[in-house]
Short mmCIF file of C-alpha atoms in Angstrom, two decimals:
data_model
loop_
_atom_site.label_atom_id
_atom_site.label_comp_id
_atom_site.label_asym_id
_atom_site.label_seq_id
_atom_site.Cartn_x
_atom_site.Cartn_y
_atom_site.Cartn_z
CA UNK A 1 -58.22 25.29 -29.24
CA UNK A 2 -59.92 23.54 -26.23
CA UNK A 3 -57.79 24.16 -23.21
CA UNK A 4 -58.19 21.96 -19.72
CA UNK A 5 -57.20 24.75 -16.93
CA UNK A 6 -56.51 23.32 -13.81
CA UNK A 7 -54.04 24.36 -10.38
CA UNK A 8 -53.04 23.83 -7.00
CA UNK A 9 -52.20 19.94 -6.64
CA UNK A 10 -50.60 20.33 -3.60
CA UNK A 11 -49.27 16.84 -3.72
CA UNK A 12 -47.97 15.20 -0.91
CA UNK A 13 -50.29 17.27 1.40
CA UNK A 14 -52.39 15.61 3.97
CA UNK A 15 -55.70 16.68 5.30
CA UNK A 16 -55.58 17.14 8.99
CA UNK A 17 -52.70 14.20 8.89
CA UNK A 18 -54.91 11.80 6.45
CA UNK A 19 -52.52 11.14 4.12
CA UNK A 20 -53.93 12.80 0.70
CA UNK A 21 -51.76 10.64 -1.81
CA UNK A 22 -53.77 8.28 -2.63
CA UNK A 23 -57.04 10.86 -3.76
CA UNK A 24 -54.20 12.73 -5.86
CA UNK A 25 -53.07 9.47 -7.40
CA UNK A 26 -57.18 9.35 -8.36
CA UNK A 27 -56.93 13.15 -9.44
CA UNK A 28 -54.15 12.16 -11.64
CA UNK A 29 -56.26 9.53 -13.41
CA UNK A 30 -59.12 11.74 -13.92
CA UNK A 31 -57.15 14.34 -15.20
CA UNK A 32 -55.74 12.02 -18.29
CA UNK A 33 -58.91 10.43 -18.97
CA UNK A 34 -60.47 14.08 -19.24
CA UNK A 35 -57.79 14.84 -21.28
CA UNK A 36 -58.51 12.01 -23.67
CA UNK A 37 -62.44 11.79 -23.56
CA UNK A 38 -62.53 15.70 -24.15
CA UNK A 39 -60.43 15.95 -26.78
CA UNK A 40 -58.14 18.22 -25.00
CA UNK A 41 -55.51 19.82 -27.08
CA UNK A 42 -53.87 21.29 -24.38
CA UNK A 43 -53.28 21.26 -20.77
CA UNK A 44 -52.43 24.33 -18.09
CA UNK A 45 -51.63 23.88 -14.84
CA UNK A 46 -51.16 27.28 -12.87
CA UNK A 47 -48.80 26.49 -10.03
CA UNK A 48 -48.35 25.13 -6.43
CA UNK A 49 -47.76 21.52 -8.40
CA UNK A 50 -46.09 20.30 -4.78
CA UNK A 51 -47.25 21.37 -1.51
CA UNK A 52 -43.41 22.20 0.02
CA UNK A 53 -40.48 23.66 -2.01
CA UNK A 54 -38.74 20.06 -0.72
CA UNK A 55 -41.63 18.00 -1.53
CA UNK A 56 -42.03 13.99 0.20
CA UNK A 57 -40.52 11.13 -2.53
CA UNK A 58 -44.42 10.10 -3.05
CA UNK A 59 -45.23 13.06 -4.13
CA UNK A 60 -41.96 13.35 -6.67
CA UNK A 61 -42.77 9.98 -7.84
CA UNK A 62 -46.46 11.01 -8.52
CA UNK A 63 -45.64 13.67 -10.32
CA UNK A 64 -43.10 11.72 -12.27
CA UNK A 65 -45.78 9.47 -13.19
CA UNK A 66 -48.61 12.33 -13.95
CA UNK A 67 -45.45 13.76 -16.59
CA UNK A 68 -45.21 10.55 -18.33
CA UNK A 69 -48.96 9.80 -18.38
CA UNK A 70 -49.50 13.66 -20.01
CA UNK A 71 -46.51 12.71 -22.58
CA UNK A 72 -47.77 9.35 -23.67
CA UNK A 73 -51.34 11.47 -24.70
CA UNK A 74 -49.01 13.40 -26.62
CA UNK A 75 -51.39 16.61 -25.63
CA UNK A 76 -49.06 19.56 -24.85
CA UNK A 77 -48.94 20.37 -20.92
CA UNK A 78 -47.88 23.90 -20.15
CA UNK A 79 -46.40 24.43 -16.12
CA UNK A 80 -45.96 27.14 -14.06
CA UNK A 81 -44.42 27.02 -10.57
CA UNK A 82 -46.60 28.49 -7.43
CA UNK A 83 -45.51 30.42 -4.38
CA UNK A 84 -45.31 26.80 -2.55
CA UNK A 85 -42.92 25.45 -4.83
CA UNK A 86 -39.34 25.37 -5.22
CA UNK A 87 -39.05 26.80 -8.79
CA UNK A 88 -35.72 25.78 -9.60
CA UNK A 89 -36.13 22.02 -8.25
CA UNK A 90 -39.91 22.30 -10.15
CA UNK A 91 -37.87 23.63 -12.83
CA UNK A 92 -34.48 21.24 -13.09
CA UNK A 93 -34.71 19.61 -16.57
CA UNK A 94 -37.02 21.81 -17.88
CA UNK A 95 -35.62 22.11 -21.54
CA UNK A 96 -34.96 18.45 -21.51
CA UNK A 97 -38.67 17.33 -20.76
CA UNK A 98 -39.92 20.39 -23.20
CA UNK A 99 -38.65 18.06 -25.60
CA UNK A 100 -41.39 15.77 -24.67
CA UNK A 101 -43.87 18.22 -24.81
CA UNK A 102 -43.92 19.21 -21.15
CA UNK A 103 -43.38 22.82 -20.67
CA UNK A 104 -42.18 24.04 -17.50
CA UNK A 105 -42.34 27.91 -17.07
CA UNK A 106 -40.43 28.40 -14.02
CA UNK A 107 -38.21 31.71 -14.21
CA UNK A 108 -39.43 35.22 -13.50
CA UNK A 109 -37.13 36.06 -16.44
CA UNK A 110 -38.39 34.08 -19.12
CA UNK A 111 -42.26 35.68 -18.57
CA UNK A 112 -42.17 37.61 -22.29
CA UNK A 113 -41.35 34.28 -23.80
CA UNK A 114 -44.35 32.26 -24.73
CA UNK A 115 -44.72 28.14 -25.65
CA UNK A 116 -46.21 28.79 -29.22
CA UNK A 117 -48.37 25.80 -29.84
CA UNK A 118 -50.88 26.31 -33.02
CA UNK A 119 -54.83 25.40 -34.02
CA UNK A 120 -56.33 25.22 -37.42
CA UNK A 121 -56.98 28.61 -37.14
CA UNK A 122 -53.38 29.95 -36.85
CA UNK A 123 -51.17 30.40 -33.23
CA UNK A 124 -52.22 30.78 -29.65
CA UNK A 125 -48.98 31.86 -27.35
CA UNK A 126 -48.77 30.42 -23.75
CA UNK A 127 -47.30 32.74 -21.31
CA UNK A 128 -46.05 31.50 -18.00
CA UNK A 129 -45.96 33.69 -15.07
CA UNK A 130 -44.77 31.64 -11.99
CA UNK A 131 -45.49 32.94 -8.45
CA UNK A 132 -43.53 36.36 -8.66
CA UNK A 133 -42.24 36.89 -4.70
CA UNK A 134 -41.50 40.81 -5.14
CA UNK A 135 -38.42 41.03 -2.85
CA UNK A 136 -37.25 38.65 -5.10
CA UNK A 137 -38.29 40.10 -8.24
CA UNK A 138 -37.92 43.44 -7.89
CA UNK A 139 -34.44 43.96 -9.67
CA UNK A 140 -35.62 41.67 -12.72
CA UNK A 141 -38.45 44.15 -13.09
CA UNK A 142 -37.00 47.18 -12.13
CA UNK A 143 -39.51 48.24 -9.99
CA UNK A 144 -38.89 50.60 -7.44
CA UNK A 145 -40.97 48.86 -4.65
CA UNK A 146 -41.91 45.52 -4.34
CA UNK A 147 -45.22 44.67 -4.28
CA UNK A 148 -47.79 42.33 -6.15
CA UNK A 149 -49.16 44.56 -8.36
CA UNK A 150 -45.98 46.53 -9.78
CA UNK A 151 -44.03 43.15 -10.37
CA UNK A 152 -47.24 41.71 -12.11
CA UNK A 153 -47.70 45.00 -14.20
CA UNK A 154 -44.32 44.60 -15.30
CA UNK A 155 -44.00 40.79 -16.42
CA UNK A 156 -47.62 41.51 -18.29
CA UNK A 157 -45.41 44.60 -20.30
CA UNK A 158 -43.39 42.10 -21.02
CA UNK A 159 -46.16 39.92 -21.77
CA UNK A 160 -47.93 42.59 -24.17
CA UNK A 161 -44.47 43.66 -25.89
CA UNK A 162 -44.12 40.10 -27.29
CA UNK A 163 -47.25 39.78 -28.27
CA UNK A 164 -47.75 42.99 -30.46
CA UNK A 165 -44.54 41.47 -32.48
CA UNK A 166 -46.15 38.41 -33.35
CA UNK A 167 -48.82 37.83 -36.40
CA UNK A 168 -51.76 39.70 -36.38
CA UNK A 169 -54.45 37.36 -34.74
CA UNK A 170 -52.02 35.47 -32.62
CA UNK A 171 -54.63 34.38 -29.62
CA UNK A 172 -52.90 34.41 -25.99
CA UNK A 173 -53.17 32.16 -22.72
CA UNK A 174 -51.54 33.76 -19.38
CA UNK A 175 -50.92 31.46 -16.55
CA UNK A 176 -50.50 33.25 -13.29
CA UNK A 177 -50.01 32.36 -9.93
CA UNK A 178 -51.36 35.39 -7.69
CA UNK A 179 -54.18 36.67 -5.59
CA UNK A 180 -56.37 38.48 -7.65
CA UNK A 181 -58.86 41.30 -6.44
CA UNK A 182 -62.50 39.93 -6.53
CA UNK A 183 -61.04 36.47 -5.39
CA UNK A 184 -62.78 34.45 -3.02
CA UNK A 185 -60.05 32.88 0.05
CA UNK A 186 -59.61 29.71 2.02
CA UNK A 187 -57.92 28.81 5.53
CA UNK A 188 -55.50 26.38 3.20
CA UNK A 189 -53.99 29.15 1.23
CA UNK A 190 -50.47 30.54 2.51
CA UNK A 191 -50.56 34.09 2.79
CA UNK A 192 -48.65 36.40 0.55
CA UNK A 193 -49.45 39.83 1.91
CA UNK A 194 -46.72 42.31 0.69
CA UNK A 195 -47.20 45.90 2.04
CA UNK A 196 -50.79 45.42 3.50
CA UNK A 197 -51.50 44.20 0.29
CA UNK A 198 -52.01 40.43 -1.26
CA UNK A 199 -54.91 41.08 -3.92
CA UNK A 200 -53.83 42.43 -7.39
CA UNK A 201 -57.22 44.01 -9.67
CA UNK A 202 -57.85 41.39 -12.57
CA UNK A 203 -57.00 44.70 -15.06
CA UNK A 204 -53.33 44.33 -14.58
CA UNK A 205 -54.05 40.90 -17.60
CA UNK A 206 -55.57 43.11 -19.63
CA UNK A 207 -54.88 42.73 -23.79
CA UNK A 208 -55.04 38.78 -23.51
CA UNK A 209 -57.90 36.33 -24.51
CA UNK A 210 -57.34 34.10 -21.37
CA UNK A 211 -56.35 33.97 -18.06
CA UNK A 212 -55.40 30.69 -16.47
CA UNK A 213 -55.09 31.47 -12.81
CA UNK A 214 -53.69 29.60 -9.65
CA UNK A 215 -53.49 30.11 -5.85
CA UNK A 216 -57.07 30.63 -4.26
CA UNK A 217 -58.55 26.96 -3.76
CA UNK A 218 -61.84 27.67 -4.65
CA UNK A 219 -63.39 27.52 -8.30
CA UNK A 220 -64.53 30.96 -9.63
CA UNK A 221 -64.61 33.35 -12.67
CA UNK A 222 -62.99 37.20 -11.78
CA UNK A 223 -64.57 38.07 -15.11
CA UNK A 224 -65.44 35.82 -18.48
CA UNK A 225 -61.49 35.88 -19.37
CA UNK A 226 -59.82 35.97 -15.99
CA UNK A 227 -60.91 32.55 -13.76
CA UNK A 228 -59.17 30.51 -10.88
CA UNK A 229 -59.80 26.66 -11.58
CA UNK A 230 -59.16 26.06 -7.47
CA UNK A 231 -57.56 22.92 -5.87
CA UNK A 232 -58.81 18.92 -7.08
CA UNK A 233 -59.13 18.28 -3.59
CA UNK A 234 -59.84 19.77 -0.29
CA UNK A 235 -56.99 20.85 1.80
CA UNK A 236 -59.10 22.19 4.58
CA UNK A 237 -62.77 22.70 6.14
CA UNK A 238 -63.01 26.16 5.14
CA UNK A 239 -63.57 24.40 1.58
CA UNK A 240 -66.66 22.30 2.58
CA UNK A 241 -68.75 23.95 0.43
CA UNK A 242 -66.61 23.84 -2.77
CA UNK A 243 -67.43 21.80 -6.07
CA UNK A 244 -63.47 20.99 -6.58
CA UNK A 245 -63.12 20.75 -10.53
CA UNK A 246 -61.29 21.90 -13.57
CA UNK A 247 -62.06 24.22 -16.34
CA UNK A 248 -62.58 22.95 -19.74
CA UNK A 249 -62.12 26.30 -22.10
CA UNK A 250 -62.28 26.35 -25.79
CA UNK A 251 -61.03 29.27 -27.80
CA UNK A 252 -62.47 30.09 -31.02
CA UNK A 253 -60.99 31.66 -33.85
CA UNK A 254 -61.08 34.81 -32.73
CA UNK A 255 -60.17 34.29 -29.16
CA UNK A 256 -63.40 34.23 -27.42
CA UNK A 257 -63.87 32.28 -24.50
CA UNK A 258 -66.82 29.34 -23.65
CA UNK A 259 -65.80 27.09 -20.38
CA UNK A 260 -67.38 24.44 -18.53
CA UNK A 261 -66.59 22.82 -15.35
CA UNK A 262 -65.69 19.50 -15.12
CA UNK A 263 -66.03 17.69 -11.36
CA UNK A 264 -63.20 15.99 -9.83
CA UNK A 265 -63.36 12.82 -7.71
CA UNK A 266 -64.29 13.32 -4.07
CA UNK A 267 -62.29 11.15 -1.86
CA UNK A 268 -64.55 11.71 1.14
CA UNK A 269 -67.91 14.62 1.65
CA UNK A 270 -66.55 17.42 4.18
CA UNK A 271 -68.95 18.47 7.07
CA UNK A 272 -68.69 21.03 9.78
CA UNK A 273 -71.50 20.71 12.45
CA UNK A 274 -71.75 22.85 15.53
CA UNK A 275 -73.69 22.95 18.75
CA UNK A 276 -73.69 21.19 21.82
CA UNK A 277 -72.26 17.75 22.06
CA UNK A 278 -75.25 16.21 23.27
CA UNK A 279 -77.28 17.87 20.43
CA UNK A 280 -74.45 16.53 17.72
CA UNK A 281 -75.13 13.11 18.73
CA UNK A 282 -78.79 13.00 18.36
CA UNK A 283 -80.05 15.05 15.70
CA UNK A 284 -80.99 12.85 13.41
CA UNK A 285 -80.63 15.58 10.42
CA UNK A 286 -77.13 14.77 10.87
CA UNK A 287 -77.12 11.68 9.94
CA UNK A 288 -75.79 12.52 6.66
CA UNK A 289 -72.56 13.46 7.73
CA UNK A 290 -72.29 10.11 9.66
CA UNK A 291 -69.62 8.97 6.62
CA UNK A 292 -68.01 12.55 5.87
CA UNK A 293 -64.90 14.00 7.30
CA UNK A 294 -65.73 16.57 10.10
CA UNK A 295 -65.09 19.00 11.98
CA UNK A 296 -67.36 19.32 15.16
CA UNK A 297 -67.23 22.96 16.90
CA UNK A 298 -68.69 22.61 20.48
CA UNK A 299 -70.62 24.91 22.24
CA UNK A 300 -71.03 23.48 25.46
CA UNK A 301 -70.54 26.08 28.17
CA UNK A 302 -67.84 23.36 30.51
CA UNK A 303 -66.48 21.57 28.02
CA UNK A 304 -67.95 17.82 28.22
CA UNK A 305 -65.77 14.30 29.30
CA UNK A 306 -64.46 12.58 26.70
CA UNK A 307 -65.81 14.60 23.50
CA UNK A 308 -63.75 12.84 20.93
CA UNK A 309 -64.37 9.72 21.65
CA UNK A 310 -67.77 10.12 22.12
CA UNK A 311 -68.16 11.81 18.65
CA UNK A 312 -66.05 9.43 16.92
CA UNK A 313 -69.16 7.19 17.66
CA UNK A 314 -71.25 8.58 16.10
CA UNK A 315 -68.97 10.05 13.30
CA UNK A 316 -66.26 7.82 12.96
CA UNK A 317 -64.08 10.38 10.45
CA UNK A 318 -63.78 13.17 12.95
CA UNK A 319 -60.57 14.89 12.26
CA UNK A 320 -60.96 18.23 14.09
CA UNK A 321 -62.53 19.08 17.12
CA UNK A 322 -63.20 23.22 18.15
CA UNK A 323 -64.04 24.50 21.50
CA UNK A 324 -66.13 27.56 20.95
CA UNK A 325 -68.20 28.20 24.07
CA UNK A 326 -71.34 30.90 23.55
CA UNK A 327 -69.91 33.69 25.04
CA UNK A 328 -69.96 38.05 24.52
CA UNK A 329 -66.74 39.00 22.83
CA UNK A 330 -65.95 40.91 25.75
CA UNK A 331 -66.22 38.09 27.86
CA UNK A 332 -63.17 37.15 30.15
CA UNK A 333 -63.00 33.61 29.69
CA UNK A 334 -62.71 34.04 25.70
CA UNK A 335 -60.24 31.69 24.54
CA UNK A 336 -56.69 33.40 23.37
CA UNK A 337 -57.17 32.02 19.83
CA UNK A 338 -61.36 32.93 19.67
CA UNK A 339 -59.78 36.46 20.48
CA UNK A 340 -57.40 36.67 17.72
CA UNK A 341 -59.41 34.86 14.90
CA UNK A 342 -59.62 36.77 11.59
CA UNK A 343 -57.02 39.27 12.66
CA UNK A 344 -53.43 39.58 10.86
CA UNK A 345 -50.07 39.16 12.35
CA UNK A 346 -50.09 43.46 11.63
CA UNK A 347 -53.37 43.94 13.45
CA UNK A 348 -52.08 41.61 16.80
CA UNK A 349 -48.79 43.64 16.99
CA UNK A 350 -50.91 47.24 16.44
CA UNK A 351 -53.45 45.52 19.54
CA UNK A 352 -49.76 45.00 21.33
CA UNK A 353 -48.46 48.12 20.73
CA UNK A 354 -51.82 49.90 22.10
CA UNK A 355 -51.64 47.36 25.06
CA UNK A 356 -48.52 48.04 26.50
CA UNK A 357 -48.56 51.94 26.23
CA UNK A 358 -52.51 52.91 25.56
CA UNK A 359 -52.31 53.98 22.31
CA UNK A 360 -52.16 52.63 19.37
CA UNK A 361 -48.87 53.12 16.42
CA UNK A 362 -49.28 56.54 14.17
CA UNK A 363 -49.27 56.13 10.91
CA UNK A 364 -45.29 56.19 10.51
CA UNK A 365 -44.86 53.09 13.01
CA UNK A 366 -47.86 50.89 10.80
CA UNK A 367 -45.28 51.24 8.43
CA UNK A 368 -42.43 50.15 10.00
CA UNK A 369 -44.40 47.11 11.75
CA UNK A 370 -45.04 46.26 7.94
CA UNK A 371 -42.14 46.58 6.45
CA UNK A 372 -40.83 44.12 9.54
CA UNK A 373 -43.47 42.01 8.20
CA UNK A 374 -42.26 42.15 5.04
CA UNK A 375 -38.92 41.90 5.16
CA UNK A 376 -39.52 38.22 8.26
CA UNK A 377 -41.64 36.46 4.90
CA UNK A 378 -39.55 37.81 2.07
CA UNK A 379 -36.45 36.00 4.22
CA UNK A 380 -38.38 32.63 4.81
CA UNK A 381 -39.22 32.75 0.84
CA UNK A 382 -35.34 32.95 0.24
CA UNK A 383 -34.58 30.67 2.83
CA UNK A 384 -36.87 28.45 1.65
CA UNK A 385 -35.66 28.64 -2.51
CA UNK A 386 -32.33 27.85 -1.11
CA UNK A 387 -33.17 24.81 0.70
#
């Protein structure tokens, strides 16, 4: 069975306020003609299909149209929802459009039961994990504390329990929606940190042939069985360096995995350049970012008249501009934000706490700054399903 594996649309996201529709429109296309050149038989997508659980009317009406367009190819289409979706908007008409051969795998509850779809060599079960939010999964799993990992370990039981009922030789397909350990991050992905902890090791999917994952934007392979596909597109300059594509995985008889990669369109090359501004507009080696988006980090030590402007001469796409002067780390002058960069919301309030009183929080107090931290997200994920 030759699976295309792809995540992350994001639609109706922009790119530092360029509207993005039009380049997912594009992705859309390629996507169906992959499908039909390749011979696809089926088609995964592993969550975060919108960008917002209350996504923009484009972006409904683009996905409307990327439904009917997987439909018409009559090539099964297999859904999950991701942590920045709405799963029961994603998931309103789901048994009504899994008539059509769209299957949308939106509740936690529903992880044991897989979309059976079959090869000439017998079954292969499809089994949707959407994005599993552990404050508000815990009761459906029974787990005593929420976290990543112990909700995850406990859908994949349920995962494991179907599948030892079912024929011997029955292959299996998990999509998830998580951060797994190994996994390489971008600035673009929202953070999902419960306890300390976002990453989840790749062993919690053991016992299945293939795992279809979603939510880190990059492209990569955890092991031979366990890989992300990444985002079609670009959602930030972190992700300058990626080769955005999908993964086209065949499964033999036997369940063993081969995958290639298969490029997706690039609306526009991403460049990040750095130095000072008077450098940036003569080098000539950087002449071939002259058409790319960019984002230009100066070093000048006084920050220069009119940098933008200038710039956009020179690179007329220049969407973000970063003052970084060369300076110690211990230096005065360092900019608020250069001083917090890289550091977590827990880190900045342990700085705070060691600030105002000259010592830092035992080991008692890091855990009730977390669970604070916990318990602010875990509301704005309920706040935000109930929109």
């Amino acid at each position: 069975m030759r699976l295309l594996h792809t995540s992350d649309w994001h639609l109706g996201r922009s790119f530092h306020r360029v509207g993005m529709l039009g380049a997912q429109a594009d992705f859309i296309g390629h996507l169906v003609t992959t499908v039909r050149e390749h011979a696809v038989d089926v088609v995964v997508v592993s969550g975060d299909v919108y960008d917002r659980a209350v996504p923009p009317l484009g972006a409904v009406e683009l996905f409307d149209d990327a439904l009917h367009r997987l439909a018409g190819l009559g090539v099964p289409t297999v859904m999950i929802s991701g942590n920045h979706d709405s799963a029961r908007r994603l998931g309103v008409g789901a048994g009504l459009i899994d008539r059509a051969g769209i299957h949308l795998r939106t509740e936690p509850a529903a992880c044991g039961t897989p979309v059976v779809l079959a090869d000439p060599h017998g079954d292969v079960a499809f089994y949707g994990l959407p994005y599993l939010e552990p404050a508000l999964v815990k009761d459906e799993f029974a787990v005593p504390k929420p976290g990543h990992e112990a909700v995850l370990a406990a859908a994949m039981e349920r995962v494991r329990a179907d599948l030892a009922g079912r024929a011997p030789g029955t292959r299996s397909v998990v999509l998830a929606h998580a951060f797994v350990t190994g996994g390489e991050a971008s600035d673009s992905e929202r953070d999902i940190t419960v306890g300390g902890v976002a990453a989840v090791p790749a062993g919690v999917f053991d016992g299945v042939d293939y795992v279809a994952l979603g939510h880190l934007h990059g492209c990569q392979t955890i092991t031979e069985r366990v890989r992300y596909s990444g985002s079609p597109l670009a959602y930030s300059f972190s992700e300058a360096e990626h080769r955005k594509s999908m993964w086209l995985v065949d499964l033999d008889a036997a369940g063993a995995v081969t995958a290639e990669r298969v490029d997706c369109p690039v609306p526009r090359a991403l460049a990040r350049v750095r130095g000072p501004l008077e450098r940036l507009l003569a080098d000539p080696a950087l002449a071939r970012h002259e058409e790319a988006w960019v984002e230009a980090t100066l070093t000048d030590p006084v920050r220069p008249a009119d940098p933008m402007a200038r710039l956009a001469e020179r690179f007329p796409h220049t969407l973000s501009l970063v003052f970084d002067p060369e300076r110690a780390p211990d230096d005065p002058g360092l900019s608020y934000a250069a001083r917090l960069a890289d550091r977590s919301d827990q880190q900045i309030a342990e700085d705070f706490v060691a600030h105002v009183r000259g010592t830092g929080p035992d080991e008692r107090e890091r855990d009730v700054l977390r669970d604070a931290f916990d318990a602010v997200r875990a509301d704005d994920a309920v706040r935000e399903v109930a929109r």
